[in-house]
Amino acid sequence: MSQHSAGATPSGSGRAVALAHRFGGVGKQALETLVDGYTTAYPDAAVQLLQKDNVKLEIKCDFMQENPPDAWINWPAENLQPYHTANVLEPLDDLWASTGLDAHCQDAVRADCHIDGTAYAIPLNVQRTNNVFYNRSVLDSAGVDPAALDTPEQFVRALETVEAETDACGIALAQRNPWVTLQLWETTLMGADGVQTFERVKDGEARSHARAIGTALDTVERCRAHSPEGAVYLSSGGANQQLVDGDAGFVFGGDWAVGGFQGAEEFEQGEHWGHTTFPGTDDVYARAGDAFLVPRKESSQARESFLEYICSGDAMARFCAGRGAIPPRLDAPMDRFESFFRDQQRDFERCSHSPLTVVGPGVSSAAFIDLKMAFVDFLTSGDVEATTDQLVAAFDDNVEPVA
């Protein structure tokens, strides 16, 4: 665990605001930019950043020792439920109202932060996950028009064409961590069978949609066949670099990948790389996101001012512009953002569907663990039938009972 402090101790508080998080790299830098915004607005303030390798486990230990931080960053939605059941979260309705967050937050993100109509979290970022990025030179050489791809099946055929017509692989699919392939599978399911089917599967009706689950898995396995040799060891950063180097036609992933493209020399959006939604999901903004969770504990003037600030558009814009995301507040300033993210914000506001992905987390912790393990097995075996059975069990056997 590492610590980082910014600013002086707030007068009258006796201590800095303690904020726990899991971020490293650009995420940590983005968080420090947010903190700088807070200490600029409150010159006598200070924040102690507590970086935790396993924030969920370490926060649980903090609660057991009766010493939780003033706030911590983790997933909202299904992740809130265990803390709510344990009655350790601070209700935040008054804060949402007084800061204007309630009036300016996108409806789906608002729902992620509420349980039974009460706010228990403050959204930090919105990450789009149904993105396909491509190397324009590779696709031009292959004669592939990404805008003409309307279905997952057409996408697979495009991968075949890239490999037949160029020296590049079809798709650099990062497989070192199973969640990337899990995310490709759920996006393929949405693209082939629609968001409603995906939502029903998440809600415990997977057995009724086993055929669709299996068909999407088969499509993913065919995509894997067009990944580079050794892709099971390939990280997301490594996959993005293959696109930059012209060794891959496509990369699938979240919009955080754009930071890597923007940092590459002579690799400009439009001229060298492009973006489209995964075929079949044009009007979908599949998403994940983080939020601030606030424990029930004696508060302080310092904590109250920090909570007010992180509800602001300035705080969200500072973090998201550095992280590679869009702010949950629809009135947040967008002048810090590259054109790619301004376009994403426009898509978010106009989309017909904005489902929370499995990795979002749109399922319970138990289901998520089982799903990841299913894809660990899948990446080893490629067994569509066996993995379909595992996915059905993971969704249907881990449905949270309705109170």
mmCIF file of C-alpha atoms in Angstrom:
data_model
loop_
_atom_site.group_PDB
_atom_site.id
_atom_site.type_symbol
_atom_site.label_atom_id
_atom_site.label_comp_id
_atom_site.label_asym_id
_atom_site.label_seq_id
_atom_site.Cartn_x
_atom_site.Cartn_y
_atom_site.Cartn_z
ATOM 1 C CA MET A 1 0.000 0.000 0.000
ATOM 2 C CA SER A 2 1.313 3.444 -0.896
ATOM 3 C CA GLN A 3 0.305 6.860 0.346
ATOM 4 C CA HIS A 4 0.203 10.264 -1.312
ATOM 5 C CA SER A 5 -0.795 13.521 0.320
ATOM 6 C CA ALA A 6 -1.770 16.791 -1.283
ATOM 7 C CA GLY A 7 -2.283 20.155 0.374
ATOM 8 C CA ALA A 8 -2.101 21.176 3.997
ATOM 9 C CA THR A 9 -4.255 19.839 6.798
ATOM 10 C CA PRO A 10 -7.653 21.585 6.859
ATOM 11 C CA SER A 11 -7.938 24.102 9.654
ATOM 12 C CA GLY A 12 -10.138 22.780 12.415
ATOM 13 C CA SER A 13 -10.175 19.199 11.080
ATOM 14 C CA GLY A 14 -6.968 17.916 12.647
ATOM 15 C CA ARG A 15 -6.318 15.514 9.796
ATOM 16 C CA ALA A 16 -6.419 14.970 6.056
ATOM 17 C CA VAL A 17 -9.283 13.245 4.255
ATOM 18 C CA ALA A 18 -8.356 9.579 3.811
ATOM 19 C CA LEU A 19 -9.322 8.214 0.380
ATOM 20 C CA ALA A 20 -8.651 4.577 -0.509
ATOM 21 C CA HIS A 21 -8.372 3.430 -4.129
ATOM 22 C CA ARG A 22 -6.890 0.733 -6.356
ATOM 23 C CA PHE A 23 -5.499 2.853 -9.182
ATOM 24 C CA GLY A 24 -1.981 2.767 -10.541
ATOM 25 C CA GLY A 25 -0.429 4.408 -13.580
ATOM 26 C CA VAL A 26 -2.663 6.845 -15.457
ATOM 27 C CA GLY A 27 -5.564 6.154 -13.097
ATOM 28 C CA LYS A 28 -3.520 7.263 -10.105
ATOM 29 C CA GLN A 29 -2.286 10.328 -11.998
ATOM 30 C CA ALA A 30 -5.885 11.196 -12.889
ATOM 31 C CA LEU A 31 -6.902 10.865 -9.246
ATOM 32 C CA GLU A 32 -4.059 13.161 -8.205
ATOM 33 C CA THR A 33 -5.337 15.707 -10.747
ATOM 34 C CA LEU A 34 -8.755 15.521 -9.088
ATOM 35 C CA VAL A 35 -7.156 16.048 -5.680
ATOM 36 C CA ASP A 36 -5.252 19.054 -7.028
ATOM 37 C CA GLY A 37 -8.580 20.540 -8.083
ATOM 38 C CA TYR A 38 -9.934 20.050 -4.573
ATOM 39 C CA THR A 39 -6.938 21.624 -2.841
ATOM 40 C CA THR A 40 -7.097 24.542 -5.280
ATOM 41 C CA ALA A 41 -10.732 25.118 -4.357
ATOM 42 C CA TYR A 42 -9.987 24.548 -0.661
ATOM 43 C CA PRO A 43 -6.422 25.811 -0.062
ATOM 44 C CA ASP A 44 -6.365 24.660 3.576
ATOM 45 C CA ALA A 45 -7.406 21.124 2.647
ATOM 46 C CA ALA A 46 -5.455 17.893 2.372
ATOM 47 C CA VAL A 47 -6.165 14.419 1.022
ATOM 48 C CA GLN A 48 -4.291 11.250 1.896
ATOM 49 C CA LEU A 49 -4.464 8.775 -0.991
ATOM 50 C CA LEU A 50 -4.289 5.181 0.219
ATOM 51 C CA GLN A 51 -3.456 2.846 -2.668
ATOM 52 C CA LYS A 52 -4.654 -0.689 -1.951
ATOM 53 C CA ASP A 53 -3.788 -3.715 -4.068
ATOM 54 C CA ASN A 54 -7.063 -5.441 -3.176
ATOM 55 C CA VAL A 55 -9.341 -2.596 -2.200
ATOM 56 C CA LYS A 56 -12.383 -4.770 -1.550
ATOM 57 C CA LEU A 57 -10.565 -7.102 0.848
ATOM 58 C CA GLU A 58 -8.589 -4.353 2.575
ATOM 59 C CA ILE A 59 -11.672 -2.179 3.094
ATOM 60 C CA LYS A 60 -13.381 -5.162 4.707
ATOM 61 C CA CYS A 61 -10.428 -5.454 7.074
ATOM 62 C CA ASP A 62 -10.644 -1.723 7.817
ATOM 63 C CA PHE A 63 -14.288 -2.121 8.798
ATOM 64 C CA MET A 64 -13.455 -5.099 11.004
ATOM 65 C CA GLN A 65 -10.853 -2.949 12.759
ATOM 66 C CA GLU A 66 -13.419 -0.111 13.006
ATOM 67 C CA ASN A 67 -11.121 2.192 11.038
ATOM 68 C CA PRO A 68 -12.525 2.695 7.528
ATOM 69 C CA PRO A 69 -11.237 5.596 5.405
ATOM 70 C CA ASP A 70 -13.365 8.688 4.845
ATOM 71 C CA ALA A 71 -14.253 7.318 1.406
ATOM 72 C CA TRP A 72 -13.058 4.693 -1.020
ATOM 73 C CA ILE A 73 -13.323 4.083 -4.755
ATOM 74 C CA ASN A 74 -14.774 0.864 -6.100
ATOM 75 C CA TRP A 75 -17.539 -0.328 -8.365
ATOM 76 C CA PRO A 76 -21.132 0.755 -7.692
ATOM 77 C CA ALA A 77 -24.293 -1.176 -8.671
ATOM 78 C CA GLU A 78 -24.222 -4.811 -7.508
ATOM 79 C CA ASN A 79 -21.051 -4.110 -5.532
ATOM 80 C CA LEU A 80 -22.997 -1.845 -3.157
ATOM 81 C CA GLN A 81 -25.368 -4.549 -1.988
ATOM 82 C CA PRO A 82 -23.149 -6.325 0.598
ATOM 83 C CA TYR A 83 -22.222 -3.004 2.228
ATOM 84 C CA HIS A 84 -25.864 -1.942 2.259
ATOM 85 C CA THR A 85 -26.870 -5.236 3.843
ATOM 86 C CA ALA A 86 -24.225 -4.662 6.530
ATOM 87 C CA ASN A 87 -25.564 -1.112 7.059
ATOM 88 C CA VAL A 88 -22.125 0.505 6.732
ATOM 89 C CA LEU A 89 -22.822 3.002 3.912
ATOM 90 C CA GLU A 90 -23.730 6.646 4.478
ATOM 91 C CA PRO A 91 -26.973 7.753 2.730
ATOM 92 C CA LEU A 92 -26.133 10.586 0.330
ATOM 93 C CA ASP A 93 -29.492 11.909 -0.909
ATOM 94 C CA ASP A 94 -29.002 15.384 0.576
ATOM 95 C CA LEU A 95 -25.548 15.650 -1.003
ATOM 96 C CA TRP A 96 -26.847 14.612 -4.436
ATOM 97 C CA ALA A 97 -29.576 17.271 -4.187
ATOM 98 C CA SER A 98 -27.469 20.147 -2.814
ATOM 99 C CA THR A 99 -24.685 19.729 -5.395
ATOM 100 C CA GLY A 100 -27.004 19.406 -8.397
ATOM 101 C CA LEU A 101 -25.777 15.889 -9.112
ATOM 102 C CA ASP A 102 -29.297 14.504 -8.946
ATOM 103 C CA ALA A 103 -30.494 16.932 -11.595
ATOM 104 C CA HIS A 104 -27.556 16.417 -13.977
ATOM 105 C CA CYS A 105 -26.670 12.714 -13.713
ATOM 106 C CA GLN A 106 -27.523 10.304 -16.510
ATOM 107 C CA ASP A 107 -30.428 8.084 -15.429
ATOM 108 C CA ALA A 108 -28.622 4.741 -15.752
ATOM 109 C CA VAL A 109 -25.623 5.973 -13.750
ATOM 110 C CA ARG A 110 -27.979 7.356 -11.103
ATOM 111 C CA ALA A 111 -29.549 3.914 -10.785
ATOM 112 C CA ASP A 112 -26.102 2.341 -10.296
ATOM 113 C CA CYS A 113 -25.583 4.475 -7.199
ATOM 114 C CA HIS A 114 -28.971 3.964 -5.575
ATOM 115 C CA ILE A 115 -30.594 1.156 -3.617
ATOM 116 C CA ASP A 116 -34.339 1.294 -2.999
ATOM 117 C CA GLY A 117 -34.389 4.954 -4.037
ATOM 118 C CA THR A 118 -31.593 6.097 -1.710
ATOM 119 C CA ALA A 119 -28.166 7.237 -2.945
ATOM 120 C CA TYR A 120 -25.225 5.334 -1.466
ATOM 121 C CA ALA A 121 -22.435 6.257 -3.886
ATOM 122 C CA ILE A 122 -21.080 9.142 -5.971
ATOM 123 C CA PRO A 123 -20.240 8.244 -9.583
ATOM 124 C CA LEU A 124 -16.718 9.015 -10.797
ATOM 125 C CA ASN A 125 -16.471 7.932 -14.434
ATOM 126 C CA VAL A 126 -18.265 6.201 -17.298
ATOM 127 C CA GLN A 127 -16.213 3.788 -19.417
ATOM 128 C CA ARG A 128 -17.541 2.508 -22.729
ATOM 129 C CA THR A 129 -16.692 -1.128 -23.364
ATOM 130 C CA ASN A 130 -18.227 -1.976 -26.770
ATOM 131 C CA ASN A 131 -15.420 -0.319 -28.750
ATOM 132 C CA VAL A 132 -13.493 -1.599 -31.740
ATOM 133 C CA PHE A 133 -10.330 0.259 -32.706
ATOM 134 C CA TYR A 134 -8.554 -0.300 -36.011
ATOM 135 C CA ASN A 135 -5.351 0.506 -37.842
ATOM 136 C CA ARG A 136 -6.448 2.459 -40.886
ATOM 137 C CA SER A 137 -3.450 1.503 -43.040
ATOM 138 C CA VAL A 138 -3.917 -2.211 -42.367
ATOM 139 C CA LEU A 139 -7.639 -2.109 -43.150
ATOM 140 C CA ASP A 140 -7.087 -0.035 -46.286
ATOM 141 C CA SER A 141 -4.553 -2.612 -47.503
ATOM 142 C CA ALA A 142 -7.036 -5.403 -46.783
ATOM 143 C CA GLY A 143 -9.927 -3.589 -48.438
ATOM 144 C CA VAL A 144 -12.014 -3.732 -45.247
ATOM 145 C CA ASP A 145 -14.496 -0.953 -44.476
ATOM 146 C CA PRO A 146 -15.231 -1.049 -40.724
ATOM 147 C CA ALA A 147 -18.336 1.098 -41.171
ATOM 148 C CA ALA A 148 -19.877 -1.646 -43.332
ATOM 149 C CA LEU A 149 -19.693 -4.293 -40.584
ATOM 150 C CA ASP A 150 -23.185 -4.754 -39.139
ATOM 151 C CA THR A 151 -23.053 -8.118 -37.358
ATOM 152 C CA PRO A 152 -20.567 -10.159 -35.300
ATOM 153 C CA GLU A 153 -20.428 -12.675 -38.172
ATOM 154 C CA GLN A 154 -19.322 -9.950 -40.572
ATOM 155 C CA PHE A 155 -16.695 -8.915 -38.045
ATOM 156 C CA VAL A 156 -15.196 -12.419 -38.036
ATOM 157 C CA ARG A 157 -15.118 -12.393 -41.839
ATOM 158 C CA ALA A 158 -13.296 -9.056 -41.722
ATOM 159 C CA LEU A 159 -10.637 -10.627 -39.486
ATOM 160 C CA GLU A 160 -10.241 -13.406 -42.033
ATOM 161 C CA THR A 161 -9.830 -10.846 -44.818
ATOM 162 C CA VAL A 162 -7.183 -8.899 -42.905
ATOM 163 C CA GLU A 163 -5.088 -12.027 -42.486
ATOM 164 C CA ALA A 164 -5.602 -13.121 -46.081
ATOM 165 C CA GLU A 165 -4.641 -9.751 -47.568
ATOM 166 C CA THR A 166 -1.957 -8.428 -45.185
ATOM 167 C CA ASP A 167 0.827 -9.615 -42.890
ATOM 168 C CA ALA A 168 -1.102 -8.427 -39.835
ATOM 169 C CA CYS A 169 -3.217 -10.594 -37.545
ATOM 170 C CA GLY A 170 -6.950 -9.971 -37.603
ATOM 171 C CA ILE A 171 -7.331 -8.895 -33.976
ATOM 172 C CA ALA A 172 -4.914 -8.397 -31.110
ATOM 173 C CA LEU A 173 -7.091 -9.895 -28.392
ATOM 174 C CA ALA A 174 -5.508 -9.572 -24.955
ATOM 175 C CA GLN A 175 -5.984 -12.880 -23.128
ATOM 176 C CA ARG A 176 -3.605 -12.631 -20.168
ATOM 177 C CA ASN A 177 -6.564 -11.563 -18.057
ATOM 178 C CA PRO A 178 -9.843 -13.438 -18.703
ATOM 179 C CA TRP A 179 -12.073 -10.369 -18.277
ATOM 180 C CA VAL A 180 -11.162 -9.043 -21.754
ATOM 181 C CA THR A 181 -12.522 -12.196 -23.400
ATOM 182 C CA LEU A 182 -15.506 -12.133 -21.034
ATOM 183 C CA GLN A 183 -16.188 -8.590 -22.176
ATOM 184 C CA LEU A 184 -15.900 -9.587 -25.829
ATOM 185 C CA TRP A 185 -18.363 -12.415 -25.237
ATOM 186 C CA GLU A 186 -21.012 -10.222 -23.584
ATOM 187 C CA THR A 187 -20.600 -7.595 -26.321
ATOM 188 C CA THR A 188 -20.956 -10.287 -28.988
ATOM 189 C CA LEU A 189 -24.134 -11.490 -27.282
ATOM 190 C CA MET A 190 -25.535 -7.950 -27.385
ATOM 191 C CA GLY A 191 -24.513 -7.537 -31.021
ATOM 192 C CA ALA A 192 -26.077 -10.805 -32.156
ATOM 193 C CA ASP A 193 -29.160 -11.112 -29.943
ATOM 194 C CA GLY A 194 -29.779 -7.653 -28.550
ATOM 195 C CA VAL A 195 -29.504 -5.875 -25.219
ATOM 196 C CA GLN A 196 -32.753 -7.356 -23.907
ATOM 197 C CA THR A 197 -31.373 -10.888 -24.233
ATOM 198 C CA PHE A 198 -28.173 -9.811 -22.476
ATOM 199 C CA GLU A 199 -30.156 -8.256 -19.617
ATOM 200 C CA ARG A 200 -32.301 -11.359 -19.234
ATOM 201 C CA VAL A 201 -29.204 -13.521 -19.049
ATOM 202 C CA LYS A 202 -27.789 -11.264 -16.311
ATOM 203 C CA ASP A 203 -31.105 -11.432 -14.450
ATOM 204 C CA GLY A 204 -30.975 -15.213 -14.086
ATOM 205 C CA GLU A 205 -32.656 -16.402 -17.272
ATOM 206 C CA ALA A 206 -29.475 -17.773 -18.834
ATOM 207 C CA ARG A 207 -30.796 -21.301 -19.257
ATOM 208 C CA SER A 208 -33.572 -19.999 -21.501
ATOM 209 C CA HIS A 209 -30.922 -18.346 -23.702
ATOM 210 C CA ALA A 210 -28.295 -21.079 -23.678
ATOM 211 C CA ARG A 211 -28.246 -21.297 -27.477
ATOM 212 C CA ALA A 212 -27.496 -17.565 -27.801
ATOM 213 C CA ILE A 213 -24.818 -17.847 -25.117
ATOM 214 C CA GLY A 214 -23.173 -20.712 -26.998
ATOM 215 C CA THR A 215 -23.383 -18.976 -30.374
ATOM 216 C CA ALA A 216 -21.664 -15.887 -28.950
ATOM 217 C CA LEU A 217 -18.964 -18.098 -27.428
ATOM 218 C CA ASP A 218 -18.393 -19.758 -30.785
ATOM 219 C CA THR A 219 -17.956 -16.338 -32.384
ATOM 220 C CA VAL A 220 -15.432 -15.372 -29.716
ATOM 221 C CA GLU A 221 -13.500 -18.600 -30.318
ATOM 222 C CA ARG A 222 -13.361 -17.783 -34.025
ATOM 223 C CA CYS A 223 -12.039 -14.311 -33.154
ATOM 224 C CA ARG A 224 -9.362 -15.910 -30.984
ATOM 225 C CA ALA A 225 -8.258 -17.937 -33.997
ATOM 226 C CA HIS A 226 -7.233 -14.631 -35.613
ATOM 227 C CA SER A 227 -5.222 -13.406 -32.625
ATOM 228 C CA PRO A 228 -1.415 -13.361 -32.721
ATOM 229 C CA GLU A 229 0.655 -16.306 -31.561
ATOM 230 C CA GLY A 230 1.088 -16.202 -27.803
ATOM 231 C CA ALA A 231 -2.072 -14.098 -27.271
ATOM 232 C CA VAL A 232 -2.777 -15.978 -24.033
ATOM 233 C CA TYR A 233 0.135 -13.989 -22.590
ATOM 234 C CA LEU A 234 -0.860 -10.707 -24.246
ATOM 235 C CA SER A 235 -1.793 -7.765 -22.007
ATOM 236 C CA SER A 236 -4.182 -4.994 -22.989
ATOM 237 C CA GLY A 237 -1.254 -2.615 -23.360
ATOM 238 C CA GLY A 238 0.562 -5.109 -25.536
ATOM 239 C CA ALA A 239 -2.511 -5.582 -27.713
ATOM 240 C CA ASN A 240 -2.842 -1.833 -28.199
ATOM 241 C CA GLN A 241 0.827 -1.607 -29.165
ATOM 242 C CA GLN A 242 0.327 -4.254 -31.850
ATOM 243 C CA LEU A 243 -2.336 -2.023 -33.379
ATOM 244 C CA VAL A 244 0.010 0.985 -33.223
ATOM 245 C CA ASP A 245 2.793 -1.028 -34.873
ATOM 246 C CA GLY A 246 0.541 -2.234 -37.682
ATOM 247 C CA ASP A 247 0.765 -5.854 -36.556
ATOM 248 C CA ALA A 248 -3.016 -6.111 -36.025
ATOM 249 C CA GLY A 249 -6.032 -4.868 -37.917
ATOM 250 C CA PHE A 250 -8.353 -4.540 -34.916
ATOM 251 C CA VAL A 251 -8.320 -4.251 -31.129
ATOM 252 C CA PHE A 252 -11.388 -4.707 -28.949
ATOM 253 C CA GLY A 253 -11.600 -2.957 -25.605
ATOM 254 C CA GLY A 254 -12.628 -0.097 -23.378
ATOM 255 C CA ASP A 255 -12.102 3.550 -24.194
ATOM 256 C CA TRP A 256 -9.144 3.670 -21.783
ATOM 257 C CA ALA A 257 -7.135 2.253 -24.719
ATOM 258 C CA VAL A 258 -7.209 5.666 -26.385
ATOM 259 C CA GLY A 259 -4.598 7.010 -23.961
ATOM 260 C CA GLY A 260 -2.081 4.560 -25.422
ATOM 261 C CA PHE A 261 -2.871 5.612 -28.966
ATOM 262 C CA GLN A 262 -2.636 9.300 -28.151
ATOM 263 C CA GLY A 263 0.749 8.784 -26.529
ATOM 264 C CA ALA A 264 2.215 7.061 -29.611
ATOM 265 C CA GLU A 265 4.290 9.052 -32.078
ATOM 266 C CA GLU A 266 2.839 9.622 -35.544
ATOM 267 C CA PHE A 267 -0.329 7.735 -34.714
ATOM 268 C CA GLU A 268 -3.173 10.207 -35.014
ATOM 269 C CA GLN A 269 -6.906 9.571 -34.861
ATOM 270 C CA GLY A 270 -8.434 9.689 -38.321
ATOM 271 C CA GLU A 271 -5.156 9.454 -40.184
ATOM 272 C CA HIS A 272 -3.684 6.368 -38.536
ATOM 273 C CA TRP A 273 -6.356 4.852 -36.309
ATOM 274 C CA GLY A 274 -10.116 4.848 -36.124
ATOM 275 C CA HIS A 275 -12.941 3.711 -33.914
ATOM 276 C CA THR A 276 -16.338 2.141 -34.325
ATOM 277 C CA THR A 277 -18.773 0.330 -32.089
ATOM 278 C CA PHE A 278 -18.732 -3.451 -32.093
ATOM 279 C CA PRO A 279 -20.956 -4.628 -34.980
ATOM 280 C CA GLY A 280 -24.591 -4.877 -33.947
ATOM 281 C CA THR A 281 -24.239 -2.413 -31.029
ATOM 282 C CA ASP A 282 -24.391 0.944 -32.826
ATOM 283 C CA ASP A 283 -27.029 2.412 -30.525
ATOM 284 C CA VAL A 284 -25.607 0.838 -27.375
ATOM 285 C CA TYR A 285 -23.307 2.419 -24.811
ATOM 286 C CA ALA A 286 -22.201 -0.666 -22.885
ATOM 287 C CA ARG A 287 -20.468 0.629 -19.824
ATOM 288 C CA ALA A 288 -18.523 0.123 -16.644
ATOM 289 C CA GLY A 289 -17.610 2.704 -14.048
ATOM 290 C CA ASP A 290 -16.241 3.544 -10.639
ATOM 291 C CA ALA A 291 -17.764 5.422 -7.742
ATOM 292 C CA PHE A 292 -16.946 6.864 -4.332
ATOM 293 C CA LEU A 293 -18.406 4.893 -1.433
ATOM 294 C CA VAL A 294 -18.761 6.641 1.916
ATOM 295 C CA PRO A 295 -18.828 4.753 5.230
ATOM 296 C CA ARG A 296 -21.105 5.548 8.139
ATOM 297 C CA LYS A 297 -18.730 7.208 10.578
ATOM 298 C CA GLU A 298 -18.297 10.475 12.421
ATOM 299 C CA SER A 299 -17.840 13.108 9.761
ATOM 300 C CA SER A 300 -15.720 16.251 9.678
ATOM 301 C CA GLN A 301 -15.729 19.593 7.923
ATOM 302 C CA ALA A 302 -12.900 18.308 5.744
ATOM 303 C CA ARG A 303 -14.823 15.217 4.652
ATOM 304 C CA GLU A 304 -17.972 17.214 3.927
ATOM 305 C CA SER A 305 -16.106 19.676 1.699
ATOM 306 C CA PHE A 306 -14.382 16.833 -0.140
ATOM 307 C CA LEU A 307 -17.668 15.027 -0.776
ATOM 308 C CA GLU A 308 -19.190 18.228 -2.110
ATOM 309 C CA TYR A 309 -16.250 18.705 -4.470
ATOM 310 C CA ILE A 310 -16.258 15.184 -5.901
ATOM 311 C CA CYS A 311 -19.904 15.663 -6.876
ATOM 312 C CA SER A 312 -18.881 18.565 -9.110
ATOM 313 C CA GLY A 313 -18.394 18.524 -12.864
ATOM 314 C CA ASP A 314 -14.888 19.906 -12.381
ATOM 315 C CA ALA A 315 -13.817 16.940 -10.253
ATOM 316 C CA MET A 316 -15.264 14.393 -12.667
ATOM 317 C CA ALA A 317 -13.791 16.151 -15.717
ATOM 318 C CA ARG A 318 -10.336 16.285 -14.146
ATOM 319 C CA PHE A 319 -10.331 12.576 -13.411
ATOM 320 C CA CYS A 320 -11.988 11.361 -16.596
ATOM 321 C CA ALA A 321 -9.853 13.412 -18.975
ATOM 322 C CA GLY A 322 -6.747 11.820 -17.471
ATOM 323 C CA ARG A 323 -8.174 8.327 -17.085
ATOM 324 C CA GLY A 324 -9.761 8.066 -20.519
ATOM 325 C CA ALA A 325 -13.478 8.135 -19.745
ATOM 326 C CA ILE A 326 -16.426 10.507 -19.782
ATOM 327 C CA PRO A 327 -17.903 12.251 -16.739
ATOM 328 C CA PRO A 328 -21.204 11.024 -15.267
ATOM 329 C CA ARG A 329 -22.480 14.602 -14.928
ATOM 330 C CA LEU A 330 -24.042 15.706 -18.184
ATOM 331 C CA ASP A 331 -23.158 19.341 -17.417
ATOM 332 C CA ALA A 332 -19.468 18.682 -16.728
ATOM 333 C CA PRO A 333 -17.049 20.875 -18.720
ATOM 334 C CA MET A 334 -15.616 19.039 -21.755
ATOM 335 C CA ASP A 335 -12.832 21.466 -22.688
ATOM 336 C CA ARG A 336 -10.193 19.150 -21.163
ATOM 337 C CA PHE A 337 -11.186 16.262 -23.422
ATOM 338 C CA GLU A 338 -9.906 15.113 -26.804
ATOM 339 C CA SER A 339 -12.418 14.964 -29.651
ATOM 340 C CA PHE A 340 -12.770 11.192 -29.242
ATOM 341 C CA PHE A 341 -14.256 11.590 -25.770
ATOM 342 C CA ARG A 342 -16.444 14.507 -26.771
ATOM 343 C CA ASP A 343 -17.894 12.197 -29.424
ATOM 344 C CA GLN A 344 -18.350 9.479 -26.811
ATOM 345 C CA GLN A 345 -20.208 11.907 -24.547
ATOM 346 C CA ARG A 346 -22.525 12.774 -27.427
ATOM 347 C CA ASP A 347 -23.148 9.057 -28.072
ATOM 348 C CA PHE A 348 -23.844 8.500 -24.384
ATOM 349 C CA GLU A 349 -26.458 11.235 -24.313
ATOM 350 C CA ARG A 350 -28.161 9.957 -27.489
ATOM 351 C CA CYS A 351 -27.952 6.161 -27.088
ATOM 352 C CA SER A 352 -31.068 4.019 -26.710
ATOM 353 C CA HIS A 353 -29.401 1.481 -24.394
ATOM 354 C CA SER A 354 -26.658 1.885 -21.783
ATOM 355 C CA PRO A 355 -26.420 -1.520 -20.085
ATOM 356 C CA LEU A 356 -24.017 -2.089 -17.225
ATOM 357 C CA THR A 357 -21.656 -4.846 -18.276
ATOM 358 C CA VAL A 358 -20.805 -7.966 -16.302
ATOM 359 C CA VAL A 359 -17.388 -6.433 -15.619
ATOM 360 C CA GLY A 360 -19.209 -3.206 -14.680
ATOM 361 C CA PRO A 361 -20.252 -4.931 -12.324
ATOM 362 C CA GLY A 362 -23.720 -5.816 -13.517
ATOM 363 C CA VAL A 363 -23.780 -9.066 -11.523
ATOM 364 C CA SER A 364 -23.107 -10.151 -7.959
ATOM 365 C CA SER A 365 -19.565 -10.762 -6.738
ATOM 366 C CA ALA A 366 -20.204 -14.517 -6.602
ATOM 367 C CA ALA A 367 -21.442 -14.566 -10.204
ATOM 368 C CA PHE A 368 -18.504 -12.473 -11.377
ATOM 369 C CA ILE A 369 -15.991 -14.860 -9.815
ATOM 370 C CA ASP A 370 -17.683 -17.860 -11.437
ATOM 371 C CA LEU A 371 -17.799 -16.102 -14.807
ATOM 372 C CA LYS A 372 -14.112 -15.246 -14.683
ATOM 373 C CA MET A 373 -13.248 -18.828 -13.785
ATOM 374 C CA ALA A 374 -15.367 -20.053 -16.703
ATOM 375 C CA PHE A 375 -13.312 -17.919 -19.054
ATOM 376 C CA VAL A 376 -10.046 -19.057 -17.508
ATOM 377 C CA ASP A 377 -11.114 -22.565 -18.517
ATOM 378 C CA PHE A 378 -12.338 -21.382 -21.915
ATOM 379 C CA LEU A 379 -9.029 -19.717 -22.772
ATOM 380 C CA THR A 380 -7.327 -23.036 -22.072
ATOM 381 C CA SER A 381 -9.791 -25.442 -23.665
ATOM 382 C CA GLY A 382 -11.825 -23.484 -26.213
ATOM 383 C CA ASP A 383 -14.699 -25.827 -25.301
ATOM 384 C CA VAL A 384 -17.861 -23.926 -26.259
ATOM 385 C CA GLU A 385 -20.335 -26.490 -24.920
ATOM 386 C CA ALA A 386 -18.690 -26.884 -21.514
ATOM 387 C CA THR A 387 -18.242 -23.123 -21.111
ATOM 388 C CA THR A 388 -21.871 -22.510 -22.044
ATOM 389 C CA ASP A 389 -22.888 -24.794 -19.178
ATOM 390 C CA GLN A 390 -20.540 -22.921 -16.819
ATOM 391 C CA LEU A 391 -21.938 -19.545 -17.835
ATOM 392 C CA VAL A 392 -25.543 -20.683 -17.422
ATOM 393 C CA ALA A 393 -24.748 -21.926 -13.920
ATOM 394 C CA ALA A 394 -22.817 -18.764 -13.032
ATOM 395 C CA PHE A 395 -25.731 -16.511 -13.960
ATOM 396 C CA ASP A 396 -28.667 -18.616 -12.804
ATOM 397 C CA ASP A 397 -27.175 -19.998 -9.563
ATOM 398 C CA ASN A 398 -25.973 -16.634 -8.251
ATOM 399 C CA VAL A 399 -29.066 -14.483 -8.659
ATOM 400 C CA GLU A 400 -29.545 -12.264 -5.607
ATOM 401 C CA PRO A 401 -32.910 -13.006 -3.959
ATOM 402 C CA VAL A 402 -35.475 -10.219 -4.059
ATOM 403 C CA ALA A 403 -36.190 -8.934 -0.555
#
